Amino acid sequence: MAKKWDINTVRNIGISAHIDSGKTTLSERILFYGGKIHAIHEVKGKDGVGATMDSMDLEREKGITIQSAATQVEWKEYTINLIDTPGHVDFTIEVERSLRVLDGAILVLCGVAGVQSQSITVDRQMKRYGVPRLAFVNKLDRQGANPIRVKDALVEKLRLNAVMYQLPIGLEDQHRGIVDLVTLKAYVNEGDHGEIITEIPIPEDLKAQAQQYRQMLIEKLADVDEGIGDKFLMGEEVSIDEIHAATRRAVISLKLVPVFCGSAFKNKNVQHLLDGVTRYLPTPAEKKEFALDLDKNEEKFDLEPNNDKPLCALAFKLQVTPFGQLTYMRVYQGKMSKGDFIVNTASKDRLKIPRMVRMHSDKMEDIDTVYAGDIVAMFGVDCASGDTFATEDYNVSMQSMHVPDAVISLAISPKEKSGANNFSKALQKFRKEDPTFRVHRDEESAETIISGMGELHLEIYVERMKREFACEVVVGKPQVAYRETIAQEAAYDYTHKKQTGGSGQFAKVVGKIRPLPAQEDGATFKFNNNVVGGRIPREFIPAVEEGFQEQCAKGPLIGFPIVGVEVDLDDGSYHDVDSSYMAFKICSMAAMREVYQKAKPTVLEPIMKLETTVPDEYQGAAVGQINQRRGVIVNTTAFEGNAVVEAEVPLTEMFGYSTDLRSATKGKGEFSMEFAKYQAAPRNIQEELAKKYAEKRASENK
């Protein structure tokens, strides 16, 4: 008999972290202790099975998580929906999507490396979506592990109010359990898989430290919780239940991050982490979510996790399986039953719910009804990721997700003519499941161009085409997404006149263009209409804006989009008969082309934030390599025999870096990079790019 649905015993959580911090290993343990799997497999296990949550062959081979998988685990009387998220920055949209539907998260950190570049990115994303989190310092069995140092890094680097809730008993090969600072009890994990938890007296050498850290915990709670604060000031004893309740309030209001510690690989302390999840992270009813009312000009309103209200659900992930497209949905309000009619509020398609399943990584069980707060997967639903589904006549939409711009492009084509059909099928599928993967056709060279977040991102898709669609492709040289901009103000005064038989064309625009400083909303073009006295009729003003904006889509310098431009339209004139919308649009496009050269056009190149970790003895070589690639070293830190070099490097110079780094460090160096900003390229590079573009144009015009 299935349990009766109770939203208060449900937790929708995700696990996110820097690559190689042990997220998937931790998920594997959670599934094991939750009784979902009966044997533990490692990420790069000798048994060749691979971790349960990494169901793609590629994930198993590379030992990294690419697609987030959703699964459900029972822990004591609770139901935990666990969403495994990728840690690699190239799959950042997977992380965004998962965070969008999570109510809480576990931030996993390596006990040796601590806060790494990817931990910073993930933390930023969690903050963007206001996701409450617990921190789990993993890998305490490794040499050089130190959870206190990691806790300090959480405070310094991420500015989180991180507080130790446990202390480890023993570190490195001596690590065998923890002291719970709330109850002041010590526990060790025993048995082959750490499934037996035994309470032991607190070891003598830890007693004083445990008292000290418990006092710190209560002080930190007193800072963020009035109830505890009052008791603390009066010098009264705070009970265990009060600590739990206050911690829960502080975590949900994002004022506190409890730090747990252990070693997932060695099966230490995962059970206490699960207790922490059920005790401190919010239920689906406690995390506020809103939708936009499309009938009331996108007015915001709060959703209620009430089963009797109209349905509102978000499709946050698509996956193609041998049985067709699988759509993961999070239900925010109302309930869905097999056979109900629902409407995709983006496309207005009405559909009957065919089949709903509960996912367990790549296995599934059929279900008939799903309630508010739950996560479900459905077959036979055609939609894009991020679409909202609702009851008929309930015209609402959940806010769309933040999709970053692509920074790198490749020209690709199928190797064999016969593969063309599979080639376009694959591109269509990838585009649907990943909004950061973009495809367009370059009209000039008649090539198919794919764009994405980084080399690895596109590499994975090329590899997936080969495996999933049996389609070998030829890959061109990677292309960097440059931008053009202007460096100084310039005035334009342009008249467009065309006198042919019938009505002619006439328009005149006068004004100036100037560099636009960075905008908070990320806008790269701004138009100001300063025309007075009807010098240009009102209905033609949008034509001027459209003309300037369209001309910015492809700059004359190197053929890339022009960004950071503010256009003032100050004056102009028109003709009663010959002026038209089109005439003003053509006029302003020509004005932009003419004035652009006077405004000191500049090429901008994407700069990446690079973090390279190498053993100390290779630090010189690593720094040398970064300098050769026009990199600017921002910071170097050392820990446990390793050096971490943080730098900003132009993306153009980063191709082939992984091979060079490996050979310079005998395979021991590793790096991660993500897009940081655009900045002006050096003069010689600008000239080279402009020359190449001019030659290309000349050969096309022959």
XYZ file of C-alpha atoms in Angstrom:
702
model
C 0.000 0.000 0.000
C 1.497 3.354 -1.054
C 1.885 5.927 1.693
C -0.694 8.678 1.879
C 0.663 11.901 0.359
C 1.770 14.397 2.985
C 3.594 17.492 1.748
C 5.253 18.043 5.155
C 7.275 14.852 4.859
C 8.592 15.680 1.370
C 11.957 17.249 0.559
C 13.019 18.193 -2.988
C 16.771 18.511 -2.786
C 19.747 18.659 -5.068
C 23.390 17.895 -4.590
C 25.776 20.293 -6.249
C 29.472 20.932 -6.038
C 32.754 21.402 -7.843
C 33.643 18.572 -10.217
C 35.224 15.626 -8.366
C 34.018 16.602 -4.879
C 32.107 13.341 -4.654
C 28.515 14.338 -5.469
C 27.623 11.195 -7.356
C 29.349 8.992 -4.775
C 27.269 10.692 -2.093
C 24.056 10.152 -4.110
C 24.941 6.480 -4.420
C 25.177 6.193 -0.610
C 21.900 8.064 -0.111
C 20.160 5.616 -2.476
C 21.731 2.697 -0.667
C 20.729 3.798 2.840
C 17.273 4.749 1.533
C 16.841 1.161 0.367
C 16.661 2.098 -3.335
C 19.677 0.033 -4.364
C 21.102 -3.072 -2.759
C 24.750 -2.742 -3.721
C 27.045 0.261 -3.944
C 28.877 0.954 -7.216
C 31.656 3.492 -7.599
C 31.838 6.238 -10.208
C 34.800 4.656 -11.950
C 34.225 1.292 -10.353
C 36.238 -1.870 -11.045
C 32.944 -3.728 -11.470
C 32.287 -1.845 -14.714
C 28.760 -0.986 -13.552
C 29.318 2.683 -12.773
C 27.296 4.752 -10.339
C 23.512 4.393 -10.485
C 22.874 8.082 -11.106
C 25.307 8.203 -14.080
C 23.167 6.276 -16.525
C 24.738 7.538 -19.783
C 27.676 5.502 -21.136
C 29.597 8.720 -21.566
C 29.072 9.654 -17.922
C 30.420 6.295 -16.841
C 33.478 6.485 -19.048
C 34.465 10.019 -18.133
C 33.327 9.560 -14.525
C 31.440 12.865 -14.635
C 27.748 13.648 -14.376
C 26.359 15.301 -17.478
C 22.615 15.058 -17.151
C 20.878 15.591 -13.875
C 18.818 12.584 -12.942
C 15.877 12.599 -10.544
C 15.076 9.820 -8.142
C 13.011 9.316 -5.015
C 14.228 7.867 -1.723
C 12.386 7.036 1.480
C 14.300 7.991 4.633
C 12.599 7.155 7.952
C 9.101 8.646 7.537
C 10.240 11.122 4.856
C 10.222 11.108 1.055
C 13.241 12.749 -0.546
C 13.213 13.687 -4.247
C 16.891 13.772 -5.099
C 18.110 15.602 -8.178
C 21.707 14.901 -9.106
C 23.208 17.966 -10.779
C 26.363 18.217 -12.900
C 29.296 20.114 -11.453
C 30.943 21.004 -14.740
C 30.534 24.623 -15.749
C 29.843 23.694 -19.381
C 26.612 22.094 -18.201
C 25.682 25.120 -16.192
C 22.138 25.136 -17.592
C 21.573 21.674 -16.091
C 22.502 23.123 -12.718
C 20.278 26.191 -13.264
C 17.358 23.994 -14.231
C 17.704 21.743 -11.267
C 18.067 24.641 -8.829
C 14.949 26.236 -10.284
C 12.845 23.338 -8.993
C 14.702 22.508 -5.798
C 13.549 23.538 -2.353
C 16.912 22.930 -0.728
C 20.385 21.706 -1.580
C 23.486 20.029 -0.231
C 26.661 21.871 -1.173
C 29.371 19.206 -1.248
C 32.955 20.308 -0.681
C 36.180 18.366 -0.819
C 37.778 18.161 2.662
C 41.203 18.830 1.138
C 40.587 21.365 -1.645
C 37.726 23.198 0.093
C 35.994 25.956 -1.861
C 36.975 25.622 -5.531
C 35.990 27.739 -8.530
C 32.968 25.622 -9.346
C 31.753 25.727 -5.731
C 31.707 29.505 -6.155
C 29.635 29.282 -9.357
C 27.161 26.838 -7.833
C 26.857 29.011 -4.742
C 26.131 32.040 -6.924
C 23.394 30.104 -8.714
C 21.894 28.958 -5.410
C 21.849 32.549 -4.206
C 20.142 33.638 -7.434
C 17.283 31.228 -6.819
C 17.305 31.654 -3.028
C 17.955 27.964 -2.330
C 18.551 27.104 1.380
C 21.480 24.734 1.783
C 23.516 22.512 4.086
C 27.228 22.057 3.503
C 28.795 18.596 3.564
C 32.587 18.446 3.843
C 33.414 15.190 2.100
C 36.593 13.095 1.654
C 37.770 13.420 5.269
C 39.550 10.076 4.779
C 42.003 11.774 2.394
C 45.407 13.046 3.348
C 45.378 16.713 4.310
C 41.631 16.884 4.990
C 40.595 19.635 7.366
C 36.871 20.482 7.727
C 37.476 23.528 9.949
C 39.602 25.118 7.234
C 36.833 24.392 4.684
C 34.251 25.996 7.008
C 36.464 29.108 7.244
C 36.710 29.216 3.426
C 32.900 29.094 3.183
C 32.781 32.179 5.376
C 35.626 34.047 3.650
C 35.161 33.108 -0.010
C 31.399 32.589 -0.253
C 30.389 34.928 2.576
C 28.086 32.256 3.969
C 27.261 32.153 7.653
C 28.691 28.628 7.937
C 28.645 26.946 11.348
C 30.050 23.554 12.356
C 27.238 21.216 13.432
C 29.565 18.231 13.731
C 33.213 17.552 14.442
C 35.024 14.585 12.893
C 36.399 11.793 15.070
C 39.807 11.258 13.524
C 40.937 12.452 10.106
C 42.627 10.823 7.106
C 42.966 7.039 7.656
C 41.825 7.474 11.291
C 38.434 8.973 10.334
C 35.678 6.829 11.866
C 32.747 9.002 12.905
C 31.488 12.338 14.194
C 30.503 14.261 17.297
C 27.037 15.797 16.952
C 27.377 19.279 18.436
C 23.638 19.757 19.000
C 23.157 16.658 21.174
C 26.827 16.336 22.237
C 26.835 12.639 21.357
C 29.445 10.759 19.358
C 28.662 8.207 16.627
C 30.749 5.831 14.559
C 29.751 3.915 11.425
C 30.442 0.200 11.397
C 29.604 -2.754 9.173
C 30.723 -3.359 5.561
C 28.800 -0.374 4.245
C 28.664 1.823 7.327
C 25.022 0.850 7.840
C 25.431 0.218 11.583
C 25.587 3.437 13.589
C 26.887 3.034 17.118
C 26.810 5.708 19.792
C 30.089 5.941 21.712
C 31.299 8.242 24.496
C 32.928 11.417 23.142
C 36.672 10.692 22.911
C 38.587 12.461 25.722
C 40.755 14.485 23.328
C 37.638 15.952 21.682
C 35.598 16.869 24.767
C 36.933 20.402 25.237
C 36.799 21.160 21.500
C 33.204 19.861 21.265
C 32.107 22.117 24.156
C 33.835 25.094 22.575
C 32.239 24.517 19.136
C 28.805 23.911 20.649
C 29.062 27.260 22.400
C 30.009 28.873 19.067
C 27.000 27.207 17.422
C 24.610 28.639 20.013
C 26.203 32.096 19.705
C 25.780 32.043 15.928
C 22.142 30.952 16.311
C 21.550 33.712 18.874
C 22.717 36.255 16.253
C 20.076 35.203 13.718
C 17.194 33.968 15.882
C 15.417 36.161 18.440
C 14.140 33.306 20.614
C 17.609 31.837 21.083
C 19.100 35.343 21.361
C 16.869 36.183 24.361
C 17.721 32.936 26.150
C 21.407 33.377 25.422
C 21.427 36.896 26.913
C 19.611 35.681 30.041
C 22.192 32.884 30.343
C 19.430 30.254 30.182
C 19.981 26.712 28.904
C 18.834 26.156 25.295
C 17.178 22.772 24.695
C 18.019 20.449 21.781
C 14.539 20.886 20.286
C 14.911 24.658 20.408
C 18.256 24.437 18.589
C 16.688 22.239 15.892
C 13.705 24.562 15.433
C 15.845 27.716 15.352
C 18.314 26.138 12.902
C 15.450 25.202 10.601
C 14.124 28.781 10.628
C 17.599 30.224 10.028
C 18.393 27.821 7.162
C 15.079 28.458 5.396
C 15.513 32.226 5.697
C 19.060 31.815 4.231
C 20.735 33.191 7.374
C 22.743 30.089 8.286
C 24.514 27.156 6.653
C 25.074 24.150 8.954
C 28.291 22.274 8.130
C 28.251 18.456 8.291
C 31.283 16.304 7.697
C 32.166 12.761 6.686
C 33.381 10.578 3.841
C 30.830 9.241 1.358
C 33.367 6.888 -0.224
C 34.157 5.334 3.161
C 30.418 5.292 4.115
C 30.891 7.649 7.032
C 28.112 9.878 8.307
C 25.780 9.957 5.295
C 22.852 8.941 7.527
C 23.283 11.975 9.802
C 23.386 14.180 6.718
C 20.011 12.714 5.666
C 18.656 13.490 9.140
C 19.912 17.048 8.644
C 18.099 17.265 5.285
C 14.765 16.198 6.785
C 15.286 18.300 9.886
C 16.519 21.607 8.452
C 15.608 21.907 4.755
C 12.177 23.255 3.759
C 9.129 21.301 2.653
C 7.715 22.251 -0.790
C 5.140 24.351 1.102
C 7.808 26.446 2.857
C 9.720 27.572 -0.218
C 7.811 30.479 -1.731
C 7.188 30.199 -5.475
C 5.357 32.627 -7.716
C 3.872 32.570 -11.204
C 2.891 35.298 -13.677
C -0.749 35.836 -14.596
C -0.769 36.153 -18.384
C -4.302 37.623 -18.375
C -3.189 40.460 -16.088
C -0.096 41.666 -17.925
C 2.257 39.143 -16.250
C 1.305 40.214 -12.743
C 3.127 38.132 -10.096
C 1.159 36.024 -7.645
C 2.151 33.397 -5.088
C 1.473 29.745 -5.822
C 0.013 27.605 -3.062
C 0.965 23.940 -2.788
C -2.723 23.070 -2.489
C -4.076 19.991 -4.288
C -7.532 21.523 -4.795
C -6.314 24.632 -6.640
C -5.858 24.805 -10.455
C -2.753 23.004 -11.680
C 0.547 24.809 -12.283
C 3.590 22.661 -13.175
C 6.987 23.408 -14.711
C 8.765 21.165 -17.236
C 12.376 21.578 -16.151
C 14.166 18.833 -18.029
C 13.752 16.747 -21.171
C 15.417 13.452 -21.843
C 15.074 11.250 -24.904
C 14.735 7.570 -24.002
C 14.167 4.451 -26.130
C 10.435 4.887 -25.301
C 10.224 8.501 -26.524
C 10.717 11.913 -24.927
C 10.595 11.931 -21.167
C 9.618 15.259 -19.565
C 10.471 15.928 -15.920
C 7.914 18.148 -14.210
C 7.656 19.793 -10.847
C 4.082 20.324 -9.667
C 3.725 23.594 -7.734
C -0.010 23.807 -7.314
C -2.950 21.448 -7.847
C -2.641 17.796 -8.823
C -2.332 15.769 -12.026
C -3.915 12.420 -12.756
C -3.496 10.085 -15.686
C -6.117 10.974 -18.324
C -6.495 14.660 -17.229
C -6.346 17.393 -19.854
C -3.606 19.988 -19.371
C -2.457 22.963 -21.461
C 1.080 24.088 -22.317
C 0.710 27.827 -21.602
C 3.610 28.722 -23.928
C 2.369 26.967 -27.083
C -1.325 26.720 -26.025
C -1.280 22.998 -26.936
C -3.882 20.962 -25.071
C -2.981 17.383 -24.223
C -4.275 14.420 -22.314
C -1.814 13.030 -19.755
C -0.842 9.658 -21.207
C 1.597 8.055 -18.770
C 3.290 9.286 -15.612
C 6.283 7.604 -14.022
C 8.376 7.976 -10.892
C 12.010 7.962 -11.955
C 14.808 6.088 -10.306
C 17.809 7.235 -12.370
C 17.154 5.195 -15.533
C 14.507 2.815 -14.118
C 10.874 3.800 -13.643
C 7.595 2.873 -11.963
C 4.138 3.920 -13.228
C 1.947 6.158 -11.057
C -1.623 7.451 -11.468
C -1.739 10.755 -9.557
C 0.841 13.276 -8.513
C 0.259 16.075 -5.957
C 1.492 19.617 -5.322
C 5.155 19.677 -4.291
C 6.085 16.481 -6.099
C 8.332 15.755 -9.083
C 7.171 13.416 -11.840
C 8.265 12.310 -15.299
C 5.883 11.964 -18.262
C 5.925 10.341 -21.649
C 4.197 11.646 -24.741
C 4.469 15.344 -23.906
C 5.899 17.538 -26.632
C 7.342 20.716 -25.126
C 10.516 22.695 -24.565
C 12.374 22.802 -21.287
C 11.067 25.623 -19.077
C 7.450 25.423 -20.352
C 4.592 25.795 -17.872
C 1.621 23.411 -17.814
C -1.709 24.341 -16.266
C -5.367 23.405 -16.043
C -7.445 24.610 -19.008
C -8.456 28.317 -18.781
C -5.733 28.928 -16.162
C -3.461 31.252 -18.121
C -0.265 31.437 -16.040
C 3.439 31.018 -16.561
C 6.377 30.342 -14.247
C 9.223 32.784 -14.794
C 11.624 31.553 -17.443
C 15.156 30.498 -16.573
C 18.287 32.583 -16.984
C 20.051 31.309 -20.147
C 23.618 32.556 -20.590
C 25.010 33.516 -24.028
C 27.159 31.044 -25.941
C 30.898 31.778 -26.071
C 32.174 29.262 -28.604
C 31.013 27.913 -31.980
C 31.965 25.027 -34.282
C 31.065 24.314 -37.878
C 29.897 20.701 -38.184
C 28.607 18.494 -40.990
C 27.777 14.777 -41.308
C 30.666 12.638 -42.614
C 28.435 10.562 -44.898
C 25.595 11.950 -47.046
C 23.417 9.129 -45.705
C 23.762 10.493 -42.162
C 22.027 13.812 -42.960
C 18.673 12.680 -41.594
C 20.089 11.495 -38.255
C 22.257 14.613 -38.118
C 19.274 16.975 -38.168
C 17.310 14.725 -35.774
C 20.183 14.856 -33.263
C 20.523 18.643 -33.492
C 16.805 19.109 -32.978
C 16.806 16.830 -29.943
C 19.841 18.460 -28.277
C 18.426 21.914 -28.864
C 15.198 20.992 -27.147
C 16.818 19.527 -24.069
C 19.535 22.176 -23.639
C 18.755 25.882 -24.165
C 22.481 26.773 -24.089
C 23.132 24.561 -27.120
C 22.317 26.661 -30.167
C 22.256 25.763 -33.856
C 22.139 28.105 -36.837
C 23.020 28.030 -40.495
C 25.657 30.455 -41.724
C 24.152 31.753 -44.964
C 27.492 33.002 -46.328
C 29.416 29.736 -45.974
C 26.316 27.459 -46.067
C 27.647 25.642 -42.974
C 25.773 24.392 -39.911
C 27.155 26.114 -36.822
C 26.667 24.838 -33.265
C 27.385 27.120 -30.299
C 27.722 26.392 -26.601
C 29.328 27.127 -23.259
C 32.784 25.695 -23.845
C 34.931 23.138 -25.666
C 33.812 20.219 -23.492
C 30.136 21.153 -23.885
C 30.289 20.871 -27.695
C 32.650 17.878 -27.571
C 30.085 15.911 -25.551
C 27.336 16.648 -28.089
C 29.528 15.613 -31.020
C 30.295 12.377 -29.163
C 26.595 11.815 -28.369
C 25.713 12.176 -32.057
C 28.093 9.356 -32.832
C 26.731 7.089 -30.103
C 23.040 7.823 -29.902
C 22.389 8.605 -33.577
C 25.178 6.587 -35.270
C 26.171 9.789 -37.039
C 29.869 10.573 -37.498
C 30.513 14.285 -38.005
C 33.291 16.421 -39.422
C 34.160 19.235 -37.042
C 35.622 22.546 -38.203
C 37.931 24.773 -36.189
C 36.364 26.262 -33.056
C 35.241 29.851 -33.444
C 35.246 32.327 -30.619
C 32.220 34.569 -30.118
C 33.838 37.988 -30.503
C 31.848 41.199 -30.160
C 32.359 44.694 -31.565
C 31.808 47.933 -29.692
C 32.617 51.641 -29.909
C 35.137 53.536 -27.804
C 34.065 57.149 -28.305
C 31.075 59.334 -29.084
C 30.360 60.271 -32.720
C 27.660 62.327 -34.420
C 25.609 61.227 -37.419
C 23.614 63.252 -39.908
C 22.267 61.149 -42.738
C 19.690 61.728 -45.460
C 18.204 58.850 -47.421
C 16.712 59.912 -50.764
C 15.563 57.693 -53.585
C 13.616 59.084 -56.493
C 12.261 56.485 -58.861
C 8.988 56.259 -60.772
C 6.002 56.496 -58.456
C 6.483 57.495 -54.845
C 10.081 57.985 -53.765
C 11.746 57.416 -50.414
C 12.879 60.166 -48.061
C 14.140 60.210 -44.488
C 16.676 62.191 -42.513
C 18.091 61.372 -39.055
C 20.475 63.415 -36.906
C 21.990 62.479 -33.556
C 24.935 60.706 -31.948
C 26.082 57.300 -30.807
C 28.177 56.733 -27.698
C 29.525 53.805 -25.626
C 26.911 52.362 -23.250
C 28.210 51.495 -19.758
C 27.373 48.010 -18.444
C 23.676 47.744 -17.541
C 22.283 45.822 -14.584
C 19.783 43.968 -16.762
C 22.536 42.998 -19.222
C 21.117 45.203 -22.026
C 23.700 46.005 -24.732
C 21.700 48.558 -26.755
C 19.820 51.660 -25.652
C 17.822 54.110 -27.723
C 16.879 57.651 -26.619
C 14.335 59.647 -28.574
C 14.973 63.391 -28.081
C 13.007 64.612 -31.106
C 10.630 67.478 -30.327
C 8.096 69.469 -32.308
C 7.155 66.572 -34.562
C 10.332 66.870 -36.686
C 9.934 63.132 -37.226
C 6.360 61.796 -36.910
C 5.804 59.548 -33.866
C 5.008 56.473 -35.934
C 8.473 56.481 -37.581
C 10.497 56.585 -34.334
C 10.336 52.770 -33.816
C 11.637 52.386 -37.403
C 14.761 54.383 -36.495
C 15.363 52.266 -33.389
C 14.807 49.064 -35.372
C 17.240 50.200 -38.096
C 20.037 50.944 -35.619
C 19.423 47.738 -33.710
C 19.357 45.611 -36.853
C 22.611 47.143 -38.052
C 24.157 46.140 -34.702
C 23.468 42.453 -35.394
C 26.560 42.255 -37.599
C 29.365 44.776 -37.297
C 31.331 45.929 -40.364
C 34.689 45.452 -38.627
C 34.821 41.653 -38.215
C 31.201 40.607 -38.828
C 30.245 40.004 -35.168
C 27.397 41.650 -33.204
C 27.949 45.219 -31.976
C 27.255 45.649 -28.247
C 27.400 48.509 -25.738
C 25.892 51.202 -27.955
C 23.636 54.064 -26.865
C 21.902 55.920 -29.695
C 20.507 59.449 -29.341
C 18.041 60.578 -31.994
C 18.031 64.392 -31.741
C 16.550 65.640 -34.968
C 15.552 64.784 -38.507
C 13.041 65.581 -41.189
C 10.453 63.856 -43.318
C 8.423 64.279 -46.484
C 4.625 64.127 -46.440
C 4.461 61.705 -49.359
C 7.836 59.997 -49.687
C 8.536 59.164 -46.045
C 7.610 55.707 -44.773
C 8.495 53.264 -41.998
C 10.830 51.439 -44.398
C 12.528 54.653 -45.550
C 13.392 55.608 -41.940
C 14.613 52.103 -41.174
C 16.917 52.048 -44.245
C 18.092 55.572 -43.416
C 19.085 54.720 -39.839
C 20.838 51.500 -40.924
C 22.930 53.526 -43.387
C 23.554 56.218 -40.730
C 24.892 53.550 -38.353
C 27.189 52.121 -41.026
C 28.564 55.578 -41.799
C 29.044 56.871 -38.221
C 30.448 53.562 -36.899
C 33.925 54.163 -38.356
C 34.137 57.563 -36.611
C 33.301 56.102 -33.183
C 36.598 54.189 -32.831
C 35.269 50.627 -33.378
C 36.901 48.040 -31.131
C 36.919 44.239 -31.050
C 35.947 42.620 -27.739
C 37.071 39.102 -26.921
C 35.587 36.729 -24.317
C 37.803 36.436 -21.231
C 37.545 33.246 -19.210
C 38.070 32.801 -15.496
C 40.614 29.987 -15.288
C 41.527 28.027 -12.182
C 44.442 25.630 -12.554
C 45.515 23.262 -9.776
C 48.976 21.694 -10.008
C 51.441 20.061 -7.596
C 53.853 22.667 -6.170
C 56.839 21.600 -8.264
C 54.945 22.449 -11.480
C 53.778 25.884 -10.385
C 56.406 27.692 -12.483
C 55.497 25.728 -15.595
C 51.761 26.359 -15.089
C 52.248 30.108 -14.602
C 54.537 30.209 -17.660
C 51.871 28.537 -19.785
C 49.209 30.986 -18.660
C 51.483 33.973 -19.385
C 52.194 32.626 -22.877
C 48.452 32.572 -23.462
C 48.097 36.293 -22.642
C 46.694 35.357 -19.241
C 46.653 37.708 -16.269
C 47.336 35.977 -12.942
C 44.809 37.157 -10.370
C 45.752 35.054 -7.373
C 47.881 32.074 -6.331
C 47.204 30.018 -3.236
C 48.943 26.969 -1.885
C 47.505 24.092 0.120
C 48.753 20.605 0.961
C 51.520 20.495 -1.665
C 49.331 21.934 -4.422
C 49.250 25.363 -6.004
C 46.034 26.916 -7.266
C 46.540 29.577 -9.919
C 43.562 31.820 -10.656
C 43.826 33.801 -13.864
C 41.863 35.603 -16.540
C 42.689 34.351 -20.022
C 41.255 35.125 -23.469
C 39.213 32.154 -24.741
C 41.005 32.346 -28.121
C 44.228 31.283 -26.430
C 42.718 28.363 -24.514
C 42.398 25.778 -27.288
C 44.565 22.746 -26.646
C 45.313 23.934 -23.100
C 44.298 20.638 -21.479
C 46.850 18.690 -23.553
C 49.638 21.187 -22.815
C 48.821 21.240 -19.106
C 48.817 17.458 -18.906
C 52.176 17.118 -20.632
C 53.746 19.884 -18.498
C 52.552 18.312 -15.220
C 52.824 14.586 -16.105
C 49.027 14.368 -16.064
C 48.681 15.756 -12.523
C 47.341 19.212 -13.372
C 43.649 19.960 -13.628
C 41.735 23.090 -14.542
C 38.262 24.513 -14.821
C 37.177 27.628 -16.628
C 34.043 29.682 -17.075
C 33.127 32.833 -18.928
C 33.981 35.993 -16.972
C 33.523 39.065 -19.217
C 34.248 40.707 -22.543
C 37.203 43.044 -22.893
C 39.011 44.840 -25.716
C 41.385 42.654 -27.714
C 44.981 43.886 -28.270
C 45.497 46.106 -31.324
C 47.489 43.490 -33.339
C 44.761 40.889 -32.871
C 42.054 43.371 -33.855
C 43.941 44.237 -37.024
C 44.475 40.577 -37.901
C 40.765 39.761 -37.418
C 39.677 42.809 -39.460
C 42.090 41.885 -42.261
C 40.799 38.288 -42.377
C 37.204 39.506 -42.468
C 37.966 41.989 -45.283
C 39.649 39.219 -47.314
C 36.672 36.914 -46.740
C 34.255 39.627 -47.904
C 36.400 40.388 -50.968
C 36.521 36.718 -52.045
C 32.728 36.425 -51.594
C 32.070 39.509 -53.708
C 34.172 38.307 -56.620
